[in-house]
CSV table of C-alpha atoms in Angstrom, one decimal:
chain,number,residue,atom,x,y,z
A,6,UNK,CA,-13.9,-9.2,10.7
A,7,UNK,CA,-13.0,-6.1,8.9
A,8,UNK,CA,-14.8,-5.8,5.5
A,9,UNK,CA,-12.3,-4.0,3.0
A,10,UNK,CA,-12.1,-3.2,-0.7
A,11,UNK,CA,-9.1,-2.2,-2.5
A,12,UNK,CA,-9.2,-0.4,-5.3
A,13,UNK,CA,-5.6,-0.2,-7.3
A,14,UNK,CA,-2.8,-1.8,-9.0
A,15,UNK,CA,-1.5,-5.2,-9.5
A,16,UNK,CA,1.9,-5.8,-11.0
A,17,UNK,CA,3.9,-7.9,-11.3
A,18,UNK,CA,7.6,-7.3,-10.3
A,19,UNK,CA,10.5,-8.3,-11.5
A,20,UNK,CA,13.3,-8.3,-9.3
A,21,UNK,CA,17.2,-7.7,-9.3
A,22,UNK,CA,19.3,-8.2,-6.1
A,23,UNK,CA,22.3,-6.5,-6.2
A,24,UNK,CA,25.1,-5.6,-4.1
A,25,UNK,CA,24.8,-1.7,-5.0
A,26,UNK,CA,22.3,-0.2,-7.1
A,27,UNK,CA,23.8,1.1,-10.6
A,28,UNK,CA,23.8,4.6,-11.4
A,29,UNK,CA,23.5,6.5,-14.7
A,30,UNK,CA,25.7,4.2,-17.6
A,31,UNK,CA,26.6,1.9,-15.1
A,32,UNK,CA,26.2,-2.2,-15.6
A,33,UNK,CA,26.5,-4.2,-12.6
A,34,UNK,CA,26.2,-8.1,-11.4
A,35,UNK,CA,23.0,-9.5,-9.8
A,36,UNK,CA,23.2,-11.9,-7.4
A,37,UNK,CA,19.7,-13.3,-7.7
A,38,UNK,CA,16.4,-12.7,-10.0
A,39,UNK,CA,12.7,-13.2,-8.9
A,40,UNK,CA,9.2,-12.7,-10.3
A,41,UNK,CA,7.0,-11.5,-7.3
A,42,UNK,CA,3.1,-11.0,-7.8
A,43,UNK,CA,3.2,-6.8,-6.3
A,44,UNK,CA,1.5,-3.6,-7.4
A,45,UNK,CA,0.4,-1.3,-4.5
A,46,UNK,CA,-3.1,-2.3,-4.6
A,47,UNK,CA,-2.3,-5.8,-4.5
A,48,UNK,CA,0.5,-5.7,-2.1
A,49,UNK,CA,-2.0,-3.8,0.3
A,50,UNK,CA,-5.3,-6.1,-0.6
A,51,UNK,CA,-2.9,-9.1,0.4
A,52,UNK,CA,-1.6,-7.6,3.5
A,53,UNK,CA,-4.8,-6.6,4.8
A,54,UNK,CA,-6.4,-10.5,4.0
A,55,UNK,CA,-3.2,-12.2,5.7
A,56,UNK,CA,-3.6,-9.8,8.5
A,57,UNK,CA,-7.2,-11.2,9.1
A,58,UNK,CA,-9.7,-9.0,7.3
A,59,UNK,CA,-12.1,-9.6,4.6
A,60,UNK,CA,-10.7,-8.5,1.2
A,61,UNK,CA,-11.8,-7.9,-2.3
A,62,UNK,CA,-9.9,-6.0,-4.4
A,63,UNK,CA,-11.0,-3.7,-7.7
A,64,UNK,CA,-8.1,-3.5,-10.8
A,65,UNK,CA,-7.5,-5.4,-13.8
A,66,UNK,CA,-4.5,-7.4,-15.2
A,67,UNK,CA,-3.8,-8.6,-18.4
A,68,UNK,CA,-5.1,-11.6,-20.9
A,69,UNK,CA,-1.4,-13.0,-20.1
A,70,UNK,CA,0.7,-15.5,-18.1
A,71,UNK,CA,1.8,-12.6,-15.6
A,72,UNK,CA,-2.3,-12.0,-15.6
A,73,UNK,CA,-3.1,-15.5,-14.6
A,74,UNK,CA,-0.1,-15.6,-11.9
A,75,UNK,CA,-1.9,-12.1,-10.1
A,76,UNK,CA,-5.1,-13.5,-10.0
A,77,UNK,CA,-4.2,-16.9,-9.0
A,78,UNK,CA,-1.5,-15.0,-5.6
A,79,UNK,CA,-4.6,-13.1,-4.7
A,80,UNK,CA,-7.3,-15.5,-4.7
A,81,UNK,CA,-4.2,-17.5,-2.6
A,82,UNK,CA,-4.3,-15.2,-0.4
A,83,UNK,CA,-8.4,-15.2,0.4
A,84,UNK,CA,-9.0,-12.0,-2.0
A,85,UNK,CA,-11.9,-11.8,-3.8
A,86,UNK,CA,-11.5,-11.0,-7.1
A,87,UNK,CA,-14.8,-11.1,-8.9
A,88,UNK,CA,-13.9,-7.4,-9.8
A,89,UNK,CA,-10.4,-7.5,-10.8
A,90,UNK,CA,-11.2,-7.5,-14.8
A,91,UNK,CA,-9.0,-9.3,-17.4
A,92,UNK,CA,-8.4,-7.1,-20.3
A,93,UNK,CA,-6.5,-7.1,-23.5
A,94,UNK,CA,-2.9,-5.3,-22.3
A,95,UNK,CA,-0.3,-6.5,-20.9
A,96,UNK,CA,-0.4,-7.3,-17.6
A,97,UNK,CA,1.4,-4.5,-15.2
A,98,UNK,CA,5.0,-4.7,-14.1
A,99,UNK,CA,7.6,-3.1,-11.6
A,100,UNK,CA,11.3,-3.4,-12.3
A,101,UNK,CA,12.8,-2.8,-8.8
A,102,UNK,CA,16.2,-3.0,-8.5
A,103,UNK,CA,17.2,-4.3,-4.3
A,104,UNK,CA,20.3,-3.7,-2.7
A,105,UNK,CA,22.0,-5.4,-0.3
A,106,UNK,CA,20.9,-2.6,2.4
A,107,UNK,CA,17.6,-3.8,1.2
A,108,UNK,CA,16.8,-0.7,-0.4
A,109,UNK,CA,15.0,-0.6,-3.7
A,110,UNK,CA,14.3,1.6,-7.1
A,111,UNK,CA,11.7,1.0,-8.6
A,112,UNK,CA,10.3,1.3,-12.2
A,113,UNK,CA,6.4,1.0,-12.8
A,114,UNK,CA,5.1,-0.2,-16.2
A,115,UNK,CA,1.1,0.3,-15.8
A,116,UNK,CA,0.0,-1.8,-18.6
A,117,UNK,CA,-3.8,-3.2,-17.8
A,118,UNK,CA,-4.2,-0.8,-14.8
A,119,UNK,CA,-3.8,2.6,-17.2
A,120,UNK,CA,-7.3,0.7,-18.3
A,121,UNK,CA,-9.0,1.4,-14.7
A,122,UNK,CA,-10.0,5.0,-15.2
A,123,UNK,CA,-13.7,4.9,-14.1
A,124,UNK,CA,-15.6,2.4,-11.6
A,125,UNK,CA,-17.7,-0.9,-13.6
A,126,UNK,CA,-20.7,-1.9,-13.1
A,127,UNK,CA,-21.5,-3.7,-9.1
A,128,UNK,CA,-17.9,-2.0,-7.9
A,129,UNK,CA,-20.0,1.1,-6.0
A,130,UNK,CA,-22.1,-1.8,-4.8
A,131,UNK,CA,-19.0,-3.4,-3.6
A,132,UNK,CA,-17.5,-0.4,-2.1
A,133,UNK,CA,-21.0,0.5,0.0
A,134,UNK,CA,-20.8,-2.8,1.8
A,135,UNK,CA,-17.4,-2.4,3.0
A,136,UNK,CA,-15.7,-1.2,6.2
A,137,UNK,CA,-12.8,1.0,4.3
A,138,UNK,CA,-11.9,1.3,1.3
A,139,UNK,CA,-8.1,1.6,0.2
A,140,UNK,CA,-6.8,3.5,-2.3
A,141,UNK,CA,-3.0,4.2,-4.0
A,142,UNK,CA,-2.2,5.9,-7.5
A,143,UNK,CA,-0.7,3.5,-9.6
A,144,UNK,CA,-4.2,3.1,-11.6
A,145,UNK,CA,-5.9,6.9,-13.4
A,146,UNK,CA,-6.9,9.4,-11.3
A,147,UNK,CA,-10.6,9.4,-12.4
A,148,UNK,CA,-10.8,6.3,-10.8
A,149,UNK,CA,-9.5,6.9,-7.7
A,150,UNK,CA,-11.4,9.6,-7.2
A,151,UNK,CA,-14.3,7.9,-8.4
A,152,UNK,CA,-13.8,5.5,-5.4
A,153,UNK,CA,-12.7,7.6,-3.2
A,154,UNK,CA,-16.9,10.0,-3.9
A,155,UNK,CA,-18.7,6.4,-3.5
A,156,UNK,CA,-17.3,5.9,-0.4
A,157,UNK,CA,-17.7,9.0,1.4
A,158,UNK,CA,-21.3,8.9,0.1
A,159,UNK,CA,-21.8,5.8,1.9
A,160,UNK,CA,-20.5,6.3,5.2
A,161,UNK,CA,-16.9,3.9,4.4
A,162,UNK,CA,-13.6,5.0,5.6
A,163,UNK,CA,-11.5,6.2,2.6
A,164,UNK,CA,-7.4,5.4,3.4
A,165,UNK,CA,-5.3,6.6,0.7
A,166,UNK,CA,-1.6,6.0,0.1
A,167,UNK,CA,-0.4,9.5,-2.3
A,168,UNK,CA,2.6,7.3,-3.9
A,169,UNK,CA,3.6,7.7,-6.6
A,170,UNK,CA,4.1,10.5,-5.2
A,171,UNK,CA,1.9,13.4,-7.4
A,172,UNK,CA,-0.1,16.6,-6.7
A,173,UNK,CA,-3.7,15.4,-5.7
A,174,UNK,CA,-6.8,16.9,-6.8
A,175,UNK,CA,-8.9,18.8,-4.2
A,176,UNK,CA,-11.9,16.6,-4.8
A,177,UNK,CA,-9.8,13.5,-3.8
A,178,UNK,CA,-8.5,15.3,-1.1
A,179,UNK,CA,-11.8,16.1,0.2
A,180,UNK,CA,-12.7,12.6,0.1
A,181,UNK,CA,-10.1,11.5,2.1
A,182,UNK,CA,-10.2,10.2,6.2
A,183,UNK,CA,-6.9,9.2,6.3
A,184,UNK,CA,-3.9,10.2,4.5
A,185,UNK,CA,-1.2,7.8,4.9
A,186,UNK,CA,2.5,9.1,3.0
A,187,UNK,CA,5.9,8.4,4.0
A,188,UNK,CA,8.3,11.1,4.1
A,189,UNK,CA,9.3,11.5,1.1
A,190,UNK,CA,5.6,11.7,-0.3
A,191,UNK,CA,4.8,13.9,2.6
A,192,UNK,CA,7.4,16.3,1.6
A,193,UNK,CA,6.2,16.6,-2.2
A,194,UNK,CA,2.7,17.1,-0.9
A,195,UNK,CA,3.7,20.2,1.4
A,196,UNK,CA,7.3,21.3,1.0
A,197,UNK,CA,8.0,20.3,4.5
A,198,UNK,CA,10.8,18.2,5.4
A,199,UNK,CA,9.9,18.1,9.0
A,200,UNK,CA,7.9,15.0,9.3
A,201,UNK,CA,5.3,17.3,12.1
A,202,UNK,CA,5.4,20.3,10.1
A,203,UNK,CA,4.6,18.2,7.1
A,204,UNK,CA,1.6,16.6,8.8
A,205,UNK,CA,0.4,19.8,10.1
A,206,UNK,CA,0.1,21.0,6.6
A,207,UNK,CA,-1.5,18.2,5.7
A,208,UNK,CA,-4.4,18.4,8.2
A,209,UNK,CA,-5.4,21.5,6.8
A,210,UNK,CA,-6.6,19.3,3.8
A,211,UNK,CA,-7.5,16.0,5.4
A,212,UNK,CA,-8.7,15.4,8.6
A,213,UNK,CA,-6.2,12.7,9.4
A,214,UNK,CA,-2.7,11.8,8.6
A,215,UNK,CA,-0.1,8.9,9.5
A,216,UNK,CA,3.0,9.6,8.4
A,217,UNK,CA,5.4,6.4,8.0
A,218,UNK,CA,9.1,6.9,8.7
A,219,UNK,CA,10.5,3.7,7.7
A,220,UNK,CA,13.1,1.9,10.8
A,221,UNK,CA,12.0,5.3,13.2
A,222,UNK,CA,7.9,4.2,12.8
A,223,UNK,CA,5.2,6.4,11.8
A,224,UNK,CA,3.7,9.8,12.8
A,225,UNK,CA,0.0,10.0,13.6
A,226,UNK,CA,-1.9,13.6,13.4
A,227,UNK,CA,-5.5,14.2,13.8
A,228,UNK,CA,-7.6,17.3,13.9
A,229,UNK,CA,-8.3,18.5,17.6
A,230,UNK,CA,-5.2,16.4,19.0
A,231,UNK,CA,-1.7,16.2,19.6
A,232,UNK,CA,1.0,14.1,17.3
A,233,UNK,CA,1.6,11.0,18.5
A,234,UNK,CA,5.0,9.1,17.3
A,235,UNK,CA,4.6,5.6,17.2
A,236,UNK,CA,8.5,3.4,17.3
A,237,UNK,CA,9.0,0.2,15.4
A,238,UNK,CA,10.5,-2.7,16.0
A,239,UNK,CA,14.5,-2.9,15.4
A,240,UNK,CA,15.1,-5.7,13.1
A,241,UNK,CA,17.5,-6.2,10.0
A,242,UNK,CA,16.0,-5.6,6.6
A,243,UNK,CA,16.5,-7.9,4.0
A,244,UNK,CA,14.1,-6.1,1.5
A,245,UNK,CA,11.9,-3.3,2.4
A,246,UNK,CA,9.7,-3.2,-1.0
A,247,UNK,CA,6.2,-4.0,0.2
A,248,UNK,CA,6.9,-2.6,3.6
A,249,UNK,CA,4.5,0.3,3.2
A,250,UNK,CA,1.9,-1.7,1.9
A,251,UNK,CA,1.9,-3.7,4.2
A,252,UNK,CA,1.8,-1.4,7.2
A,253,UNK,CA,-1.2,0.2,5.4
A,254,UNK,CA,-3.0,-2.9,5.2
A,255,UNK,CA,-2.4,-4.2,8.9
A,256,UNK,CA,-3.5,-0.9,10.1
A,257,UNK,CA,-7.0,-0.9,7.9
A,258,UNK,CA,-7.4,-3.9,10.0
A,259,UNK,CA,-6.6,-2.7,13.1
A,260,UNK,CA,-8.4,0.3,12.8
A,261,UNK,CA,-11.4,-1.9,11.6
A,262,UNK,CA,-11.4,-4.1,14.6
A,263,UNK,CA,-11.8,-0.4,16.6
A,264,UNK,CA,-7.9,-0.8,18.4
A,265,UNK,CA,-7.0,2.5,19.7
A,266,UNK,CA,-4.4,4.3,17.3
A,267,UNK,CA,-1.5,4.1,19.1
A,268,UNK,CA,-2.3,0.3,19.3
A,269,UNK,CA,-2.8,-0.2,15.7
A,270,UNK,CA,0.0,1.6,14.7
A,271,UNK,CA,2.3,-0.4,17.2
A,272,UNK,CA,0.5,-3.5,15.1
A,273,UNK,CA,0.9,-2.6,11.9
A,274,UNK,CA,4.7,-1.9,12.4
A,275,UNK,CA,5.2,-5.1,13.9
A,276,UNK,CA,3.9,-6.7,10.3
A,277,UNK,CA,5.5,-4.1,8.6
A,278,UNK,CA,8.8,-5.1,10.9
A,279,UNK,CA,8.1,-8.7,9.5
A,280,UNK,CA,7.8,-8.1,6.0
A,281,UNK,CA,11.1,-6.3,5.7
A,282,UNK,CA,13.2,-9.4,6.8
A,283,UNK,CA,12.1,-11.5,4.1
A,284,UNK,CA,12.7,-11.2,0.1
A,285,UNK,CA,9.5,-9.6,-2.1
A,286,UNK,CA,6.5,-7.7,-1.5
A,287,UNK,CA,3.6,-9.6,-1.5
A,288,UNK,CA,5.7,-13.1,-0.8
A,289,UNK,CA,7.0,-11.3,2.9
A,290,UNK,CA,3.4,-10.5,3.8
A,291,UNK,CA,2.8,-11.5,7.5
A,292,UNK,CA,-0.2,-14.0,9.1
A,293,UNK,CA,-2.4,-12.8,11.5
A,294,UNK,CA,-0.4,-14.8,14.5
A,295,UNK,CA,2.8,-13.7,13.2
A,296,UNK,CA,1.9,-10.1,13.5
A,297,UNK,CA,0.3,-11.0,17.6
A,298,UNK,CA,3.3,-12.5,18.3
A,299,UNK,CA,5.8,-10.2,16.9
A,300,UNK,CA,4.0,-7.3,18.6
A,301,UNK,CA,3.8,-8.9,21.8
A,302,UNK,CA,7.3,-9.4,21.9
């Protein structure tokens, strides 16, 4: 199996379904209200557990009821998470706003992450042992790039998602394997809205890149070879929050069990494909056979 370690966010989110997202001034009707367990870095640890690796994730939530409810999802999902630290904030939260398109907006409220700005005691340890770590930027930069150092200097692959979308600092960047944006993130990294001439940009600051482009599939680029555009399944989205995260997390896996890129990219779209049918983030996270059959298919 896949040894991974997360290091990020957990939130959780609280979710309005509407029929069209409000703009500035504007009140509009829900149709429905949920409370999801999410955050990037728990949407991604979950992901990559259901998907069939070994997960532990690094973060902290708060001495509250949301707190209890994040811990509880992951360890339900087969995370470890002897070093996701309880600390006296609130816990994190997203208000994301879905339409009936299942698009989303989304507003992030760090709470407890803002606290993980440097690695604890045993979470180098933890990272050493590992196969990849994964990495967002919902929690301080220090600490991701703190991660990002103790895994290059022992040998573990080092997959980081630039969302939010921010400038990134050269000594992240030159910590970095993979580089995994969407489009929109690729864009604010290079001012390239051509998803190849974004990633060509990219290369000369990582080594490699995948791109994801939503419903069209995701872009690969590596130094010393040719793009390769990888399609994803057709299906009907119900909610797409979580859908990155979860591609990210299925491919950690896939690239851990040594499947040859265009493979693992072709899997982690099909759990990707999944996710986006059903309602939440880390509640439309695929199984393992889910993701075999609905790539087979």
């Amino acid at each position: 199996m896949t040894d991974i370690v997360v290091l990020g966010s957990t939130n959780m989110d609280l979710v309005a379904y509407v029929e069209k997202a409000p703009q500035r001034g504007e009140t509009v009707t829900g149709r429905e209200f949920r409370t999801i367990p999410g955050g990037k870095g728990a949407n991604q640890a979950i992901a990559a557990a259901h998907a069939g690796g070994t997960v532990s994730m690094i973060g902290a939530v708060g001495n509250d009821s949301f707190g209890a409810r994040l811990r509880s999802t992951l360890e339900h999902s087969g995370v470890n998470t002897d070093h996701l630290r309880t600390v006296e904030f609130p816990s994190g939260t997203a208000h994301i706003v879905v339409d009936e398109e299942g698009g989303n907006a989304i507003v992030v409220v760090p709470g407890a992450n803002g606290t993980v700005d440097h690695l604890a005691p045993g979470d180098e340890g933890l990272i050493a042992s590992a196969d990849a770590l994964l990495l967002q930027l919902e929690i301080p930069l220090p600490a991701v790039v703190a991660g990002a150092r103790a895994a290059r200097s022992h040998g573990v692959r080092t997959i980081l998602t630039p969302a939010p979308a921010q400038p990134l600092p050269p000594e992240l960047l030159a910590a970095t394997d993979l580089l995994v944006p969407n489009e929109h993130e690729a864009t604010t990294l290079t001012g390239r809205t051509d998803p190849r001439e974004a990633a060509a940009a990219l290369l000369e600051l990582v080594p490699e890149v995948v791109i994801t482009l939503g419903a069209a599939g995701s872009l690969h680029a590596a130094r010393g070879t040719e793009p390769l555009t990888v399609t994803a399944p057709q299906v009907a989205a119900v909610d797409s929050t979580g859908a990155g995260d979860t591609f990210v997390g299925a491919l950690a896996v896939a690239l851990g069990e040594e499947r040859p890129v265009r493979e693992a990219l072709a899997w982690a779209a099909a759990a990707a494909a999944l996710s986006v049918q059903r309602p939440g983030a880390s509640a439309s996270m695929p199984y393992r056979s889910e993701i075999e059959k609905q790539y087979a298919s």
